[in-house]
PDB file of C-alpha atoms in Angstrom:
ATOM      1  CA  MET A  86      24.179 -12.827  28.197  1.00 55.00           C
ATOM      2  CA  LYS A  87      23.322 -16.422  27.258  1.00 61.00           C
ATOM      3  CA  GLY A  88      20.073 -16.256  29.189  1.00 60.00           C
ATOM      4  CA  LEU A  89      18.984 -13.231  27.117  1.00 63.00           C
ATOM      5  CA  GLU A  90      19.872 -14.840  23.784  1.00 66.00           C
ATOM      6  CA  LEU A  91      16.994 -17.339  23.720  1.00 66.00           C
ATOM      7  CA  PRO A  92      14.181 -14.812  24.319  1.00 79.00           C
ATOM      8  CA  VAL A  93      15.527 -12.469  21.593  1.00 80.00           C
ATOM      9  CA  ASN A  94      15.648 -15.334  19.071  1.00 84.00           C
ATOM     10  CA  MET A  95      12.181 -16.426  20.136  1.00 87.00           C
ATOM     11  CA  LEU A  96      10.896 -12.859  19.699  1.00 87.00           C
ATOM     12  CA  VAL A  97      12.302 -12.662  16.158  1.00 89.00           C
ATOM     13  CA  ILE A  98      10.685 -15.988  15.232  1.00 91.00           C
ATOM     14  CA  ILE A  99       7.334 -14.878  16.666  1.00 93.00           C
ATOM     15  CA  ILE A 100       7.445 -11.590  14.711  1.00 93.00           C
ATOM     16  CA  ILE A 101       8.242 -13.416  11.459  1.00 95.00           C
ATOM     17  CA  GLY A 102       5.393 -15.847  12.142  1.00 94.00           C
ATOM     18  CA  ILE A 103       2.949 -12.987  12.709  1.00 95.00           C
ATOM     19  CA  ILE A 104       4.001 -11.317   9.447  1.00 95.00           C
ATOM     20  CA  VAL A 105       3.486 -14.562   7.524  1.00 95.00           C
ATOM     21  CA  LEU A 106       0.058 -15.087   9.106  1.00 94.00           C
ATOM     22  CA  LEU A 107      -1.002 -11.521   8.279  1.00 91.00           C
ATOM     23  CA  ALA A 108       0.090 -12.024   4.672  1.00 87.00           C
ATOM     24  CA  LEU A 109      -1.979 -15.214   4.437  1.00 85.00           C
ATOM     25  CA  VAL A 110      -5.025 -13.523   5.955  1.00 85.00           C
ATOM     26  CA  ALA A 111      -4.711 -10.632   3.481  1.00 78.00           C
ATOM     27  CA  LEU A 112      -4.476 -13.113   0.608  1.00 76.00           C
ATOM     28  CA  PHE A 113      -7.653 -14.951   1.599  1.00 78.00           C
ATOM     29  CA  LEU A 114      -9.666 -11.842   2.493  1.00 77.00           C
ATOM     30  CA  GLY A 115      -9.407 -10.247  -0.930  1.00 64.00           C
ATOM     31  CA  GLY A 116      -5.926  -8.841  -1.058  1.00 53.00           C
ATOM     32  CA  TYR A 117      -5.492 -10.650  -4.387  1.00 55.00           C
ATOM     33  CA  THR A 118      -7.631  -9.262  -7.222  1.00 52.00           C
ATOM     34  CA  GLY A 119      -6.438 -11.265 -10.214  1.00 52.00           C
ATOM     35  CA  VAL A 120      -9.751 -13.089 -10.598  1.00 52.00           C
ATOM     36  CA  GLY A 121     -11.414 -10.186 -12.437  1.00 56.00           C
ATOM     37  CA  VAL A 122      -8.776 -10.336 -15.134  1.00 57.00           C
ATOM     38  CA  ILE A 123      -9.405 -14.040 -15.567  1.00 58.00           C
ATOM     39  CA  ASP A 124     -13.164 -13.452 -15.782  1.00 78.00           C
ATOM     40  CA  ALA A 125     -12.669 -10.760 -18.425  1.00 80.00           C
ATOM     41  CA  ALA A 126     -10.379 -12.968 -20.502  1.00 83.00           C
ATOM     42  CA  GLY A 127     -12.793 -15.891 -20.269  1.00 84.00           C
ATOM     43  CA  ALA A 128     -15.768 -13.726 -21.194  1.00 85.00           C
ATOM     44  CA  LYS A 129     -13.917 -12.285 -24.180  1.00 88.00           C
ATOM     45  CA  GLY A 130     -12.924 -15.772 -25.288  1.00 90.00           C
ATOM     46  CA  LYS A 131     -16.521 -16.975 -25.181  1.00 89.00           C
ATOM     47  CA  ALA A 132     -17.760 -13.858 -26.990  1.00 90.00           C
ATOM     48  CA  CYS A 133     -15.121 -14.339 -29.679  1.00 92.00           C
ATOM     49  CA  GLY A 134     -16.212 -17.951 -30.005  1.00 91.00           C
ATOM     50  CA  VAL A 135     -19.769 -16.812 -30.724  1.00 90.00           C
ATOM     51  CA  ILE A 136     -18.539 -14.229 -33.243  1.00 90.00           C
ATOM     52  CA  VAL A 137     -16.237 -16.629 -35.087  1.00 91.00           C
ATOM     53  CA  ASN A 138     -18.823 -19.448 -35.103  1.00 91.00           C
ATOM     54  CA  SER A 139     -21.277 -17.085 -36.781  1.00 90.00           C
ATOM     55  CA  GLN A 140     -18.597 -16.336 -39.412  1.00 90.00           C
ATOM     56  CA  CYS A 141     -18.209 -12.737 -38.207  1.00 88.00           C
ATOM     57  CA  ASN A 142     -21.774 -11.786 -39.161  1.00 87.00           C
ATOM     58  CA  SER A 143     -23.264  -8.737 -37.497  1.00 84.00           C
ATOM     59  CA  ASN A 144     -26.102 -10.773 -35.949  1.00 87.00           C
ATOM     60  CA  ALA A 145     -23.617 -12.292 -33.471  1.00 86.00           C
ATOM     61  CA  PHE A 146     -23.335  -8.947 -31.664  1.00 85.00           C
ATOM     62  CA  ASP A 147     -26.739  -9.450 -30.012  1.00 87.00           C
ATOM     63  CA  LYS A 148     -26.403 -13.170 -29.230  1.00 89.00           C
ATOM     64  CA  ALA A 149     -26.367 -14.364 -25.632  1.00 86.00           C
ATOM     65  CA  VAL A 150     -23.222 -15.770 -24.053  1.00 86.00           C
ATOM     66  CA  PHE A 151     -23.566 -17.862 -20.908  1.00 83.00           C
ATOM     67  CA  LEU A 152     -20.829 -17.272 -18.340  1.00 79.00           C
ATOM     68  CA  THR A 153     -20.132 -18.874 -14.975  1.00 70.00           C
ATOM     69  CA  ALA A 154     -19.796 -15.510 -13.217  1.00 67.00           C
ATOM     70  CA  LYS A 155     -22.067 -12.466 -13.084  1.00 73.00           C
ATOM     71  CA  PHE A 156     -19.793 -10.542 -15.443  1.00 75.00           C
ATOM     72  CA  CYS A 157     -22.365  -8.044 -16.741  1.00 77.00           C
ATOM     73  CA  GLY A 158     -23.511  -6.920 -13.304  1.00 75.00           C
ATOM     74  CA  ARG A 159     -26.894  -8.659 -13.336  1.00 72.00           C
ATOM     75  CA  ASP A 160     -28.185 -11.566 -11.281  1.00 73.00           C
ATOM     76  CA  SER A 161     -28.209 -13.845 -14.304  1.00 73.00           C
ATOM     77  CA  PRO A 162     -24.883 -15.100 -15.654  1.00 72.00           C
ATOM     78  CA  ASP A 163     -25.741 -14.463 -19.311  1.00 81.00           C
ATOM     79  CA  CYS A 164     -24.567 -11.447 -21.319  1.00 84.00           C
ATOM     80  CA  THR A 165     -24.762 -10.454 -24.951  1.00 87.00           C
ATOM     81  CA  VAL A 166     -21.639 -10.191 -27.049  1.00 89.00           C
ATOM     82  CA  SER A 167     -22.075  -6.405 -27.185  1.00 88.00           C
ATOM     83  CA  GLU A 168     -22.259  -6.170 -23.368  1.00 88.00           C
ATOM     84  CA  ILE A 169     -19.070  -8.199 -22.997  1.00 88.00           C
ATOM     85  CA  CYS A 170     -17.266  -6.043 -25.549  1.00 89.00           C
ATOM     86  CA  ASN A 171     -18.376  -2.878 -23.744  1.00 89.00           C
ATOM     87  CA  ARG A 172     -17.184  -4.261 -20.377  1.00 86.00           C
ATOM     88  CA  ILE A 173     -13.707  -5.075 -21.724  1.00 87.00           C
ATOM     89  CA  GLY A 174     -13.279  -1.667 -23.380  1.00 89.00           C
ATOM     90  CA  LEU A 175     -14.286  -2.403 -26.984  1.00 87.00           C
ATOM     91  CA  PRO A 176     -17.531  -0.439 -27.396  1.00 82.00           C
ATOM     92  CA  GLY A 177     -17.780  -0.552 -31.180  1.00 85.00           C
ATOM     93  CA  GLN A 178     -18.814  -3.622 -33.127  1.00 87.00           C
ATOM     94  CA  ASP A 179     -15.905  -3.303 -35.564  1.00 88.00           C
ATOM     95  CA  ASP A 180     -13.342  -3.034 -32.752  1.00 89.00           C
ATOM     96  CA  CYS A 181     -14.836  -6.044 -31.014  1.00 89.00           C
ATOM     97  CA  TYR A 182     -14.849  -8.135 -34.183  1.00 89.00           C
ATOM     98  CA  LYS A 183     -11.279  -7.116 -35.066  1.00 90.00           C
ATOM     99  CA  SER A 184     -10.056  -8.123 -31.601  1.00 89.00           C
ATOM    100  CA  CYS A 185     -11.524 -11.586 -32.263  1.00 90.00           C
ATOM    101  CA  GLY A 186      -9.677 -11.924 -35.566  1.00 89.00           C
ATOM    102  CA  CYS A 187     -12.410 -10.905 -37.993  1.00 89.00           C
ATOM    103  CA  LEU A 188     -11.211  -8.913 -40.973  1.00 84.00           C
ATOM    104  CA  ILE A 189     -14.380  -6.814 -41.282  1.00 67.00           C
ATOM    105  CA  GLY A 190     -17.382  -6.481 -38.955  1.00 39.00           C
ATOM    106  CA  LYS A 191     -20.044  -7.555 -41.465  1.00 44.00           C
TER     107      LYS A 191
END
């Protein structure tokens, strides 16, 4: 019985090691998708910065925002405020401005 005990323990350790390695591989090969949420939050923050810096005027809706990622689906990393608002689910100018803290979309 004692001769069989070591291989069973070794087998359990090997199985646990394989499970841990598979989890790490899944993590690095795209099993974690939280980055898109971070990109959306960063894009919204930059768009809101443009809106607030223009004192919530309607001309801010067409201004360009330069992002580090290709958030709008083009090769260039720049988007307009309206494109960012559409991508995050705020298609109307008033909704977009209100989400940035503006009282009225002027």
